[in-house]
Amino acid sequence: MAAKGSTGEMFKALARGTQRVEEPVDPGGSAPTGQTPPAAPPTGILAGREGAIWEVSSGKKITRVVRRVNPDRCRIWVRHNRRYDLLSPESCADLIEGFRQQGGQEFPAVVRRVTDGGPYEYEVISGARRHWTARFLKYDFLIEERDLTDLEAFRLSDIENRHREDLSDYERAVDYLQALNLYFDGSQKQMAMNLERSEGWLSRYLDLARLDPIIVDAVRDVREMTVNQARVIKPLLNGKTRGLVIERATELAALPEKPTAADLFRVLTSAAAEPKAARPNAPLETATTKETGKVFAVARRHGRGGLIIQVDGNSGAGKEEAVAAVTAMMERYYAPSK
């Protein structure tokens, strides 16, 4: 009897599989009388994907069938660790080029069958970028169906993407924080052991996912944020410096053009280091008259959630125009503490 492997080895095996391509078959067709349809030969493009054998805890070998489907039949698993809404021709440029050179998708995405009776037949566990690219190019979507629990799906997705540079620290961090409560009862120790990583390594990702929402809202693209940036800002979010950091983040979040992650964390770090009196109270917004273009109203942050709006009575702005501008500024920036 084959010896059972460790839990970690079993989950690592989820990313592998003996695979064969299942081409479309005429449902009404059959093999010639007296002949047995030959087994589909292994395909070269699949042979090198982390080996050909999926070893489960029993030690048995399982053959996985790969098929081509319309990508519209597939949805993304709600717990997938990639922000599908942020994918674009730029972020998927490498796959688009690969699809075009190969004439289609090279490696199958891992899916599981949908059972909720909706319009989809499968949900994508690993392969969101491949799914996006297939839809973008209007190509068939190469899938490998597996029977997975949510925990197994999480582990598979993590193993597949852990070392990929195109998955951001923040996307991975949010995935880990959700999994911590869903699968490990909030135990970082248990989760770190399951992922075969140290608690310190896991804590750095969880700190990133737990950043104050106003900081996350102040960055141009959440995918630019890193665990190192979260490590630097974490001690500044305690004690007296917290108010300074949150106040500055609130101002930046209100800007029409938000800063990059590098600029954001540089500004927030500086805000915590500077005496409050020395920091300029930069305007949040200004309003100008329609007739002359002169500034007649200026909104500035005052404390945490407070607001000061100065109106120049000599600017030429009419009362209705001034009231409308002040009301709009109040709606956008006034956030009294509850």
mmCIF file of C-alpha atoms in Angstrom:
data_model
loop_
_atom_site.group_PDB
_atom_site.id
_atom_site.type_symbol
_atom_site.label_atom_id
_atom_site.label_comp_id
_atom_site.label_asym_id
_atom_site.label_seq_id
_atom_site.Cartn_x
_atom_site.Cartn_y
_atom_site.Cartn_z
ATOM 1 C CA MET A 1 0.000 0.000 0.000
ATOM 2 C CA ALA A 2 1.351 3.397 -0.897
ATOM 3 C CA ALA A 3 2.213 5.571 2.081
ATOM 4 C CA LYS A 4 0.119 8.642 2.578
ATOM 5 C CA GLY A 5 1.867 11.963 1.988
ATOM 6 C CA SER A 6 1.714 14.987 4.266
ATOM 7 C CA THR A 7 -1.138 17.476 4.063
ATOM 8 C CA GLY A 8 1.217 19.988 2.488
ATOM 9 C CA GLU A 9 2.327 17.499 -0.150
ATOM 10 C CA MET A 10 -1.286 16.667 -0.955
ATOM 11 C CA PHE A 11 -2.153 20.311 -1.514
ATOM 12 C CA LYS A 12 0.963 20.920 -3.589
ATOM 13 C CA ALA A 13 -0.177 18.056 -5.768
ATOM 14 C CA LEU A 14 -3.345 19.989 -6.552
ATOM 15 C CA ALA A 15 -1.280 22.145 -8.879
ATOM 16 C CA ARG A 16 -0.234 19.102 -10.902
ATOM 17 C CA GLY A 17 -2.077 16.469 -12.901
ATOM 18 C CA THR A 18 -1.874 13.803 -15.568
ATOM 19 C CA GLN A 19 -3.714 15.567 -18.337
ATOM 20 C CA ARG A 20 -5.052 14.854 -21.794
ATOM 21 C CA VAL A 21 -6.922 17.139 -24.114
ATOM 22 C CA GLU A 22 -10.535 16.262 -24.765
ATOM 23 C CA GLU A 23 -11.446 17.556 -28.220
ATOM 24 C CA PRO A 24 -15.100 18.240 -29.082
ATOM 25 C CA VAL A 25 -16.945 14.993 -29.767
ATOM 26 C CA ASP A 26 -20.078 14.473 -31.836
ATOM 27 C CA PRO A 27 -22.622 13.275 -29.246
ATOM 28 C CA GLY A 28 -24.257 11.046 -31.852
ATOM 29 C CA GLY A 29 -21.053 9.540 -33.184
ATOM 30 C CA SER A 30 -19.436 6.252 -32.215
ATOM 31 C CA ALA A 31 -16.295 4.267 -32.914
ATOM 32 C CA PRO A 32 -16.349 1.832 -35.879
ATOM 33 C CA THR A 33 -17.731 -1.607 -35.026
ATOM 34 C CA GLY A 34 -15.197 -3.806 -33.276
ATOM 35 C CA GLN A 35 -12.787 -0.972 -32.617
ATOM 36 C CA THR A 36 -11.956 0.753 -29.368
ATOM 37 C CA PRO A 37 -11.400 4.475 -29.547
ATOM 38 C CA PRO A 38 -7.720 5.135 -28.842
ATOM 39 C CA ALA A 39 -6.796 7.100 -25.739
ATOM 40 C CA ALA A 40 -5.791 10.675 -26.433
ATOM 41 C CA PRO A 41 -1.986 10.969 -26.361
ATOM 42 C CA PRO A 42 -0.287 13.319 -23.878
ATOM 43 C CA THR A 43 0.173 16.770 -25.290
ATOM 44 C CA GLY A 44 3.602 18.339 -25.310
ATOM 45 C CA ILE A 45 2.416 21.731 -24.112
ATOM 46 C CA LEU A 46 0.964 20.164 -20.977
ATOM 47 C CA ALA A 47 3.681 17.651 -20.240
ATOM 48 C CA GLY A 48 5.996 20.132 -18.599
ATOM 49 C CA ARG A 49 3.555 21.788 -16.196
ATOM 50 C CA GLU A 50 4.996 20.720 -12.834
ATOM 51 C CA GLY A 51 4.971 17.056 -13.721
ATOM 52 C CA ALA A 52 2.222 14.764 -14.922
ATOM 53 C CA ILE A 53 0.967 13.110 -11.721
ATOM 54 C CA TRP A 54 -1.472 14.338 -9.139
ATOM 55 C CA GLU A 55 -0.689 12.486 -5.906
ATOM 56 C CA VAL A 56 -3.528 12.547 -3.428
ATOM 57 C CA SER A 57 -3.317 11.372 0.138
ATOM 58 C CA SER A 58 -4.103 7.781 -0.844
ATOM 59 C CA GLY A 59 -1.164 7.737 -3.230
ATOM 60 C CA LYS A 60 -3.383 7.060 -6.252
ATOM 61 C CA LYS A 61 -2.767 8.627 -9.647
ATOM 62 C CA ILE A 62 -5.663 10.443 -11.247
ATOM 63 C CA THR A 63 -5.963 11.394 -14.896
ATOM 64 C CA ARG A 64 -7.398 14.828 -15.509
ATOM 65 C CA VAL A 65 -9.274 15.684 -18.684
ATOM 66 C CA VAL A 66 -8.684 19.049 -20.319
ATOM 67 C CA ARG A 67 -11.375 20.514 -22.551
ATOM 68 C CA ARG A 68 -12.041 23.671 -24.514
ATOM 69 C CA VAL A 69 -15.160 25.689 -23.669
ATOM 70 C CA ASN A 70 -16.667 29.071 -24.344
ATOM 71 C CA PRO A 71 -15.218 31.406 -21.674
ATOM 72 C CA ASP A 72 -18.694 32.878 -21.174
ATOM 73 C CA ARG A 73 -19.693 29.583 -19.588
ATOM 74 C CA CYS A 74 -17.236 30.288 -16.768
ATOM 75 C CA ARG A 75 -17.302 32.784 -13.925
ATOM 76 C CA ILE A 76 -14.488 33.735 -11.566
ATOM 77 C CA TRP A 77 -14.619 32.129 -8.117
ATOM 78 C CA VAL A 78 -15.741 34.788 -5.651
ATOM 79 C CA ARG A 79 -12.687 33.980 -3.496
ATOM 80 C CA HIS A 80 -10.173 34.133 -6.347
ATOM 81 C CA ASN A 81 -7.087 36.022 -5.208
ATOM 82 C CA ARG A 82 -6.825 38.259 -8.248
ATOM 83 C CA ARG A 83 -8.705 41.523 -8.865
ATOM 84 C CA TYR A 84 -10.438 40.578 -12.113
ATOM 85 C CA ASP A 85 -11.909 44.074 -12.480
ATOM 86 C CA LEU A 86 -8.409 45.551 -12.709
ATOM 87 C CA LEU A 87 -7.250 43.325 -15.565
ATOM 88 C CA SER A 88 -6.614 45.107 -18.843
ATOM 89 C CA PRO A 89 -4.853 44.675 -22.211
ATOM 90 C CA GLU A 90 -1.776 46.181 -20.550
ATOM 91 C CA SER A 91 -1.713 43.847 -17.535
ATOM 92 C CA CYS A 92 -2.411 40.809 -19.744
ATOM 93 C CA ALA A 93 -0.144 41.830 -22.636
ATOM 94 C CA ASP A 94 2.146 38.819 -22.178
ATOM 95 C CA LEU A 95 -0.763 36.384 -22.351
ATOM 96 C CA ILE A 96 -2.346 38.130 -25.316
ATOM 97 C CA GLU A 97 0.900 37.812 -27.229
ATOM 98 C CA GLY A 98 1.294 34.173 -26.149
ATOM 99 C CA PHE A 99 -2.230 33.256 -27.186
ATOM 100 C CA ARG A 100 -1.676 34.788 -30.597
ATOM 101 C CA GLN A 101 1.673 33.084 -31.133
ATOM 102 C CA GLN A 102 0.415 29.673 -29.984
ATOM 103 C CA GLY A 103 -2.933 30.001 -31.699
ATOM 104 C CA GLY A 104 -4.666 29.673 -28.353
ATOM 105 C CA GLN A 105 -4.150 28.974 -24.677
ATOM 106 C CA GLU A 106 -1.159 26.842 -23.706
ATOM 107 C CA PHE A 107 -1.856 25.825 -20.098
ATOM 108 C CA PRO A 108 -5.364 24.985 -18.818
ATOM 109 C CA ALA A 109 -7.066 26.918 -16.067
ATOM 110 C CA VAL A 110 -8.382 24.919 -13.124
ATOM 111 C CA VAL A 111 -12.144 25.093 -12.632
ATOM 112 C CA ARG A 112 -14.862 23.368 -10.691
ATOM 113 C CA ARG A 113 -18.450 22.807 -11.704
ATOM 114 C CA VAL A 114 -21.092 25.316 -10.595
ATOM 115 C CA THR A 115 -24.041 23.822 -8.729
ATOM 116 C CA ASP A 116 -26.170 26.860 -7.850
ATOM 117 C CA GLY A 117 -28.331 26.683 -10.961
ATOM 118 C CA GLY A 118 -27.135 29.978 -12.441
ATOM 119 C CA PRO A 119 -26.161 30.740 -16.037
ATOM 120 C CA TYR A 120 -22.606 29.406 -15.604
ATOM 121 C CA GLU A 121 -21.315 25.845 -15.750
ATOM 122 C CA TYR A 122 -17.888 26.380 -14.194
ATOM 123 C CA GLU A 123 -16.070 28.764 -11.891
ATOM 124 C CA VAL A 124 -12.385 29.537 -12.325
ATOM 125 C CA ILE A 125 -10.226 28.628 -9.339
ATOM 126 C CA SER A 126 -6.866 29.327 -10.965
ATOM 127 C CA GLY A 127 -6.475 31.146 -14.266
ATOM 128 C CA ALA A 128 -8.313 34.481 -14.095
ATOM 129 C CA ARG A 129 -5.870 36.174 -16.472
ATOM 130 C CA ARG A 130 -6.181 33.313 -18.947
ATOM 131 C CA HIS A 131 -9.971 33.597 -18.730
ATOM 132 C CA TRP A 132 -9.840 37.382 -19.281
ATOM 133 C CA THR A 133 -7.513 36.957 -22.250
ATOM 134 C CA ALA A 134 -9.645 34.249 -23.868
ATOM 135 C CA ARG A 135 -12.697 36.514 -23.615
ATOM 136 C CA PHE A 136 -10.746 39.514 -24.889
ATOM 137 C CA LEU A 137 -9.477 37.620 -27.943
ATOM 138 C CA LYS A 138 -12.716 35.625 -28.364
ATOM 139 C CA TYR A 139 -10.786 32.341 -28.130
ATOM 140 C CA ASP A 140 -11.885 29.046 -26.615
ATOM 141 C CA PHE A 141 -10.980 28.670 -22.950
ATOM 142 C CA LEU A 142 -8.840 25.651 -22.016
ATOM 143 C CA ILE A 143 -9.984 24.239 -18.657
ATOM 144 C CA GLU A 144 -9.293 21.333 -16.341
ATOM 145 C CA GLU A 145 -12.244 20.456 -14.130
ATOM 146 C CA ARG A 146 -11.579 19.275 -10.582
ATOM 147 C CA ASP A 147 -13.697 18.420 -7.578
ATOM 148 C CA LEU A 148 -12.406 20.820 -4.896
ATOM 149 C CA THR A 149 -13.544 22.038 -1.506
ATOM 150 C CA ASP A 150 -13.185 25.746 -0.764
ATOM 151 C CA LEU A 151 -10.068 25.091 1.318
ATOM 152 C CA GLU A 152 -8.527 23.000 -1.455
ATOM 153 C CA ALA A 153 -9.418 25.717 -3.954
ATOM 154 C CA PHE A 154 -7.730 28.345 -1.768
ATOM 155 C CA ARG A 155 -4.589 26.257 -1.411
ATOM 156 C CA LEU A 156 -4.442 25.508 -5.128
ATOM 157 C CA SER A 157 -4.855 29.170 -6.042
ATOM 158 C CA ASP A 158 -2.170 30.165 -3.541
ATOM 159 C CA ILE A 159 0.307 27.556 -4.751
ATOM 160 C CA GLU A 160 -0.258 28.506 -8.389
ATOM 161 C CA ASN A 161 0.232 32.229 -7.795
ATOM 162 C CA ARG A 162 2.566 32.570 -4.820
ATOM 163 C CA HIS A 163 5.695 33.201 -6.888
ATOM 164 C CA ARG A 164 4.110 35.055 -9.776
ATOM 165 C CA GLU A 165 5.152 38.672 -10.029
ATOM 166 C CA ASP A 166 1.909 39.688 -11.724
ATOM 167 C CA LEU A 167 -0.092 38.995 -8.545
ATOM 168 C CA SER A 168 0.340 41.944 -6.200
ATOM 169 C CA ASP A 169 1.150 41.816 -2.501
ATOM 170 C CA TYR A 170 -2.171 43.499 -1.741
ATOM 171 C CA GLU A 171 -4.277 40.994 -3.697
ATOM 172 C CA ARG A 172 -2.484 38.143 -1.936
ATOM 173 C CA ALA A 173 -2.826 39.865 1.450
ATOM 174 C CA VAL A 174 -6.597 40.312 1.135
ATOM 175 C CA ASP A 175 -6.923 36.665 0.117
ATOM 176 C CA TYR A 176 -4.970 35.551 3.196
ATOM 177 C CA LEU A 177 -7.012 37.696 5.579
ATOM 178 C CA GLN A 178 -10.278 36.262 4.241
ATOM 179 C CA ALA A 179 -8.921 32.716 4.421
ATOM 180 C CA LEU A 180 -7.726 33.236 8.001
ATOM 181 C CA ASN A 181 -11.290 33.577 9.242
ATOM 182 C CA LEU A 182 -12.990 31.276 6.740
ATOM 183 C CA TYR A 183 -10.752 28.219 7.046
ATOM 184 C CA PHE A 184 -8.501 28.581 10.093
ATOM 185 C CA ASP A 185 -10.768 30.066 12.812
ATOM 186 C CA GLY A 186 -8.580 33.170 13.023
ATOM 187 C CA SER A 187 -5.490 31.180 14.014
ATOM 188 C CA GLN A 188 -2.400 32.620 12.314
ATOM 189 C CA LYS A 189 -0.315 29.762 13.663
ATOM 190 C CA GLN A 190 -2.574 27.136 12.126
ATOM 191 C CA MET A 191 -2.725 28.982 8.812
ATOM 192 C CA ALA A 192 1.043 29.503 8.653
ATOM 193 C CA MET A 193 1.585 25.798 9.246
ATOM 194 C CA ASN A 194 -0.923 24.912 6.534
ATOM 195 C CA LEU A 195 0.803 27.242 4.077
ATOM 196 C CA GLU A 196 4.214 25.928 5.211
ATOM 197 C CA ARG A 197 5.397 29.454 5.975
ATOM 198 C CA SER A 198 6.465 31.248 9.153
ATOM 199 C CA GLU A 199 4.011 33.244 11.261
ATOM 200 C CA GLY A 200 6.147 36.335 10.698
ATOM 201 C CA TRP A 201 5.858 35.951 6.916
ATOM 202 C CA LEU A 202 2.089 35.607 7.160
ATOM 203 C CA SER A 203 1.787 38.533 9.605
ATOM 204 C CA ARG A 204 3.402 40.918 7.119
ATOM 205 C CA TYR A 205 0.710 40.140 4.547
ATOM 206 C CA LEU A 206 -2.093 40.393 7.118
ATOM 207 C CA ASP A 207 -0.787 43.816 8.221
ATOM 208 C CA LEU A 208 -1.068 45.011 4.622
ATOM 209 C CA ALA A 209 -4.641 43.724 4.308
ATOM 210 C CA ARG A 210 -5.581 45.383 7.610
ATOM 211 C CA LEU A 211 -4.458 48.883 6.646
ATOM 212 C CA ASP A 212 -6.998 51.590 7.436
ATOM 213 C CA PRO A 213 -9.493 51.832 4.531
ATOM 214 C CA ILE A 214 -8.789 55.554 4.121
ATOM 215 C CA ILE A 215 -5.151 54.741 3.315
ATOM 216 C CA VAL A 216 -6.216 52.141 0.760
ATOM 217 C CA ASP A 217 -8.640 54.642 -0.751
ATOM 218 C CA ALA A 218 -5.878 57.254 -1.094
ATOM 219 C CA VAL A 219 -3.672 55.209 -3.438
ATOM 220 C CA ARG A 220 -3.891 55.297 -7.225
ATOM 221 C CA ASP A 221 -3.776 51.517 -7.637
ATOM 222 C CA VAL A 222 -3.980 49.073 -4.717
ATOM 223 C CA ARG A 223 -1.808 46.620 -6.633
ATOM 224 C CA GLU A 224 1.154 48.956 -6.121
ATOM 225 C CA MET A 225 1.120 48.540 -2.333
ATOM 226 C CA THR A 226 3.677 46.171 -0.808
ATOM 227 C CA VAL A 227 4.238 44.356 2.462
ATOM 228 C CA ASN A 228 7.337 46.487 3.078
ATOM 229 C CA GLN A 229 5.296 49.693 2.880
ATOM 230 C CA ALA A 230 2.790 48.277 5.352
ATOM 231 C CA ARG A 231 5.651 47.294 7.682
ATOM 232 C CA VAL A 232 6.983 50.877 7.691
ATOM 233 C CA ILE A 233 3.620 52.564 8.244
ATOM 234 C CA LYS A 234 2.264 50.112 10.862
ATOM 235 C CA PRO A 235 4.018 51.627 13.931
ATOM 236 C CA LEU A 236 2.897 55.117 12.828
ATOM 237 C CA LEU A 237 -0.754 54.051 13.050
ATOM 238 C CA ASN A 238 -0.535 53.787 16.834
ATOM 239 C CA GLY A 239 -0.445 56.542 19.429
ATOM 240 C CA LYS A 240 -0.207 60.246 18.635
ATOM 241 C CA THR A 241 1.040 59.792 15.079
ATOM 242 C CA ARG A 242 -2.070 57.913 13.988
ATOM 243 C CA GLY A 243 -4.194 61.050 13.788
ATOM 244 C CA LEU A 244 -1.566 62.820 11.682
ATOM 245 C CA VAL A 245 -1.306 59.912 9.236
ATOM 246 C CA ILE A 246 -5.068 59.439 8.885
ATOM 247 C CA GLU A 247 -5.643 63.177 8.465
ATOM 248 C CA ARG A 248 -3.099 63.372 5.658
ATOM 249 C CA ALA A 249 -4.468 60.209 4.018
ATOM 250 C CA THR A 250 -7.969 61.715 4.106
ATOM 251 C CA GLU A 251 -6.718 64.800 2.273
ATOM 252 C CA LEU A 252 -4.989 62.692 -0.372
ATOM 253 C CA ALA A 253 -8.012 60.446 -0.839
ATOM 254 C CA ALA A 254 -10.068 63.508 -1.775
ATOM 255 C CA LEU A 255 -7.741 64.538 -4.588
ATOM 256 C CA PRO A 256 -8.959 64.056 -8.185
ATOM 257 C CA GLU A 257 -5.639 62.381 -9.061
ATOM 258 C CA LYS A 258 -4.449 60.099 -6.292
ATOM 259 C CA PRO A 259 -0.735 59.428 -5.674
ATOM 260 C CA THR A 260 1.202 56.283 -6.443
ATOM 261 C CA ALA A 261 1.772 53.901 -3.548
ATOM 262 C CA ALA A 262 5.411 54.985 -3.278
ATOM 263 C CA ASP A 263 4.441 58.669 -3.082
ATOM 264 C CA LEU A 264 1.554 57.979 -0.722
ATOM 265 C CA PHE A 265 3.620 56.173 1.894
ATOM 266 C CA ARG A 266 6.426 58.718 1.596
ATOM 267 C CA VAL A 267 3.969 61.549 2.318
ATOM 268 C CA LEU A 268 2.289 59.670 5.170
ATOM 269 C CA THR A 269 5.628 58.880 6.790
ATOM 270 C CA SER A 270 6.668 62.523 6.522
ATOM 271 C CA ALA A 271 3.336 63.681 7.965
ATOM 272 C CA ALA A 272 3.905 61.601 11.096
ATOM 273 C CA ALA A 273 7.424 62.996 11.500
ATOM 274 C CA GLU A 274 6.581 66.708 11.144
ATOM 275 C CA PRO A 275 5.206 68.852 13.984
ATOM 276 C CA LYS A 276 1.556 69.649 13.312
ATOM 277 C CA ALA A 277 2.169 73.427 13.355
ATOM 278 C CA ALA A 278 4.824 73.122 10.671
ATOM 279 C CA ARG A 279 2.595 71.279 8.210
ATOM 280 C CA PRO A 280 0.939 73.462 5.608
ATOM 281 C CA ASN A 281 -2.843 73.258 5.595
ATOM 282 C CA ALA A 282 -3.199 72.762 1.867
ATOM 283 C CA PRO A 283 -6.608 73.492 0.320
ATOM 284 C CA LEU A 284 -8.821 70.507 -0.347
ATOM 285 C CA GLU A 285 -10.712 72.363 -3.068
ATOM 286 C CA THR A 286 -11.284 75.849 -4.446
ATOM 287 C CA ALA A 287 -14.258 77.331 -6.283
ATOM 288 C CA THR A 288 -14.077 80.104 -8.879
ATOM 289 C CA THR A 289 -16.706 82.499 -10.179
ATOM 290 C CA LYS A 290 -18.230 81.759 -13.560
ATOM 291 C CA GLU A 291 -17.883 85.339 -14.793
ATOM 292 C CA THR A 292 -14.367 86.363 -13.705
ATOM 293 C CA GLY A 293 -12.675 83.067 -12.847
ATOM 294 C CA LYS A 294 -11.569 84.422 -9.446
ATOM 295 C CA VAL A 295 -11.329 82.096 -6.472
ATOM 296 C CA PHE A 296 -14.141 82.883 -4.048
ATOM 297 C CA ALA A 297 -14.276 79.773 -1.812
ATOM 298 C CA VAL A 298 -11.529 77.618 -0.295
ATOM 299 C CA ALA A 299 -12.061 74.407 1.693
ATOM 300 C CA ARG A 300 -9.436 73.208 4.177
ATOM 301 C CA ARG A 301 -9.320 70.261 6.542
ATOM 302 C CA HIS A 302 -9.730 71.179 10.231
ATOM 303 C CA GLY A 303 -8.875 68.425 12.671
ATOM 304 C CA ARG A 304 -10.148 64.936 12.074
ATOM 305 C CA GLY A 305 -13.289 65.150 9.993
ATOM 306 C CA GLY A 306 -13.678 68.907 10.473
ATOM 307 C CA LEU A 307 -13.796 71.451 7.680
ATOM 308 C CA ILE A 308 -13.156 75.183 7.217
ATOM 309 C CA ILE A 309 -14.628 76.919 4.163
ATOM 310 C CA GLN A 310 -13.575 80.507 3.518
ATOM 311 C CA VAL A 311 -15.743 82.634 1.213
ATOM 312 C CA ASP A 312 -14.431 85.911 -0.261
ATOM 313 C CA GLY A 313 -17.240 88.468 -0.369
ATOM 314 C CA ASN A 314 -15.299 90.691 -2.799
ATOM 315 C CA SER A 315 -14.818 88.028 -5.472
ATOM 316 C CA GLY A 316 -17.945 88.907 -7.401
ATOM 317 C CA ALA A 317 -19.634 85.567 -6.776
ATOM 318 C CA GLY A 318 -23.383 85.705 -6.295
ATOM 319 C CA LYS A 319 -25.144 84.293 -3.238
ATOM 320 C CA GLU A 320 -26.637 81.335 -5.093
ATOM 321 C CA GLU A 321 -23.266 80.446 -6.605
ATOM 322 C CA ALA A 322 -21.557 80.662 -3.207
ATOM 323 C CA VAL A 323 -24.210 78.563 -1.468
ATOM 324 C CA ALA A 324 -23.999 75.896 -4.175
ATOM 325 C CA ALA A 325 -20.195 75.718 -3.903
ATOM 326 C CA VAL A 326 -20.194 75.559 -0.101
ATOM 327 C CA THR A 327 -22.897 72.869 -0.122
ATOM 328 C CA ALA A 328 -20.916 70.757 -2.599
ATOM 329 C CA MET A 329 -17.760 71.087 -0.485
ATOM 330 C CA MET A 330 -19.664 70.080 2.642
ATOM 331 C CA GLU A 331 -21.015 66.987 0.879
ATOM 332 C CA ARG A 332 -17.569 65.959 -0.299
ATOM 333 C CA TYR A 333 -15.383 66.656 2.704
ATOM 334 C CA TYR A 334 -17.332 67.157 5.925
ATOM 335 C CA ALA A 335 -17.162 63.942 7.962
ATOM 336 C CA PRO A 336 -18.010 64.581 11.624
ATOM 337 C CA SER A 337 -17.105 61.887 14.105
ATOM 338 C CA LYS A 338 -20.070 59.894 15.336
#
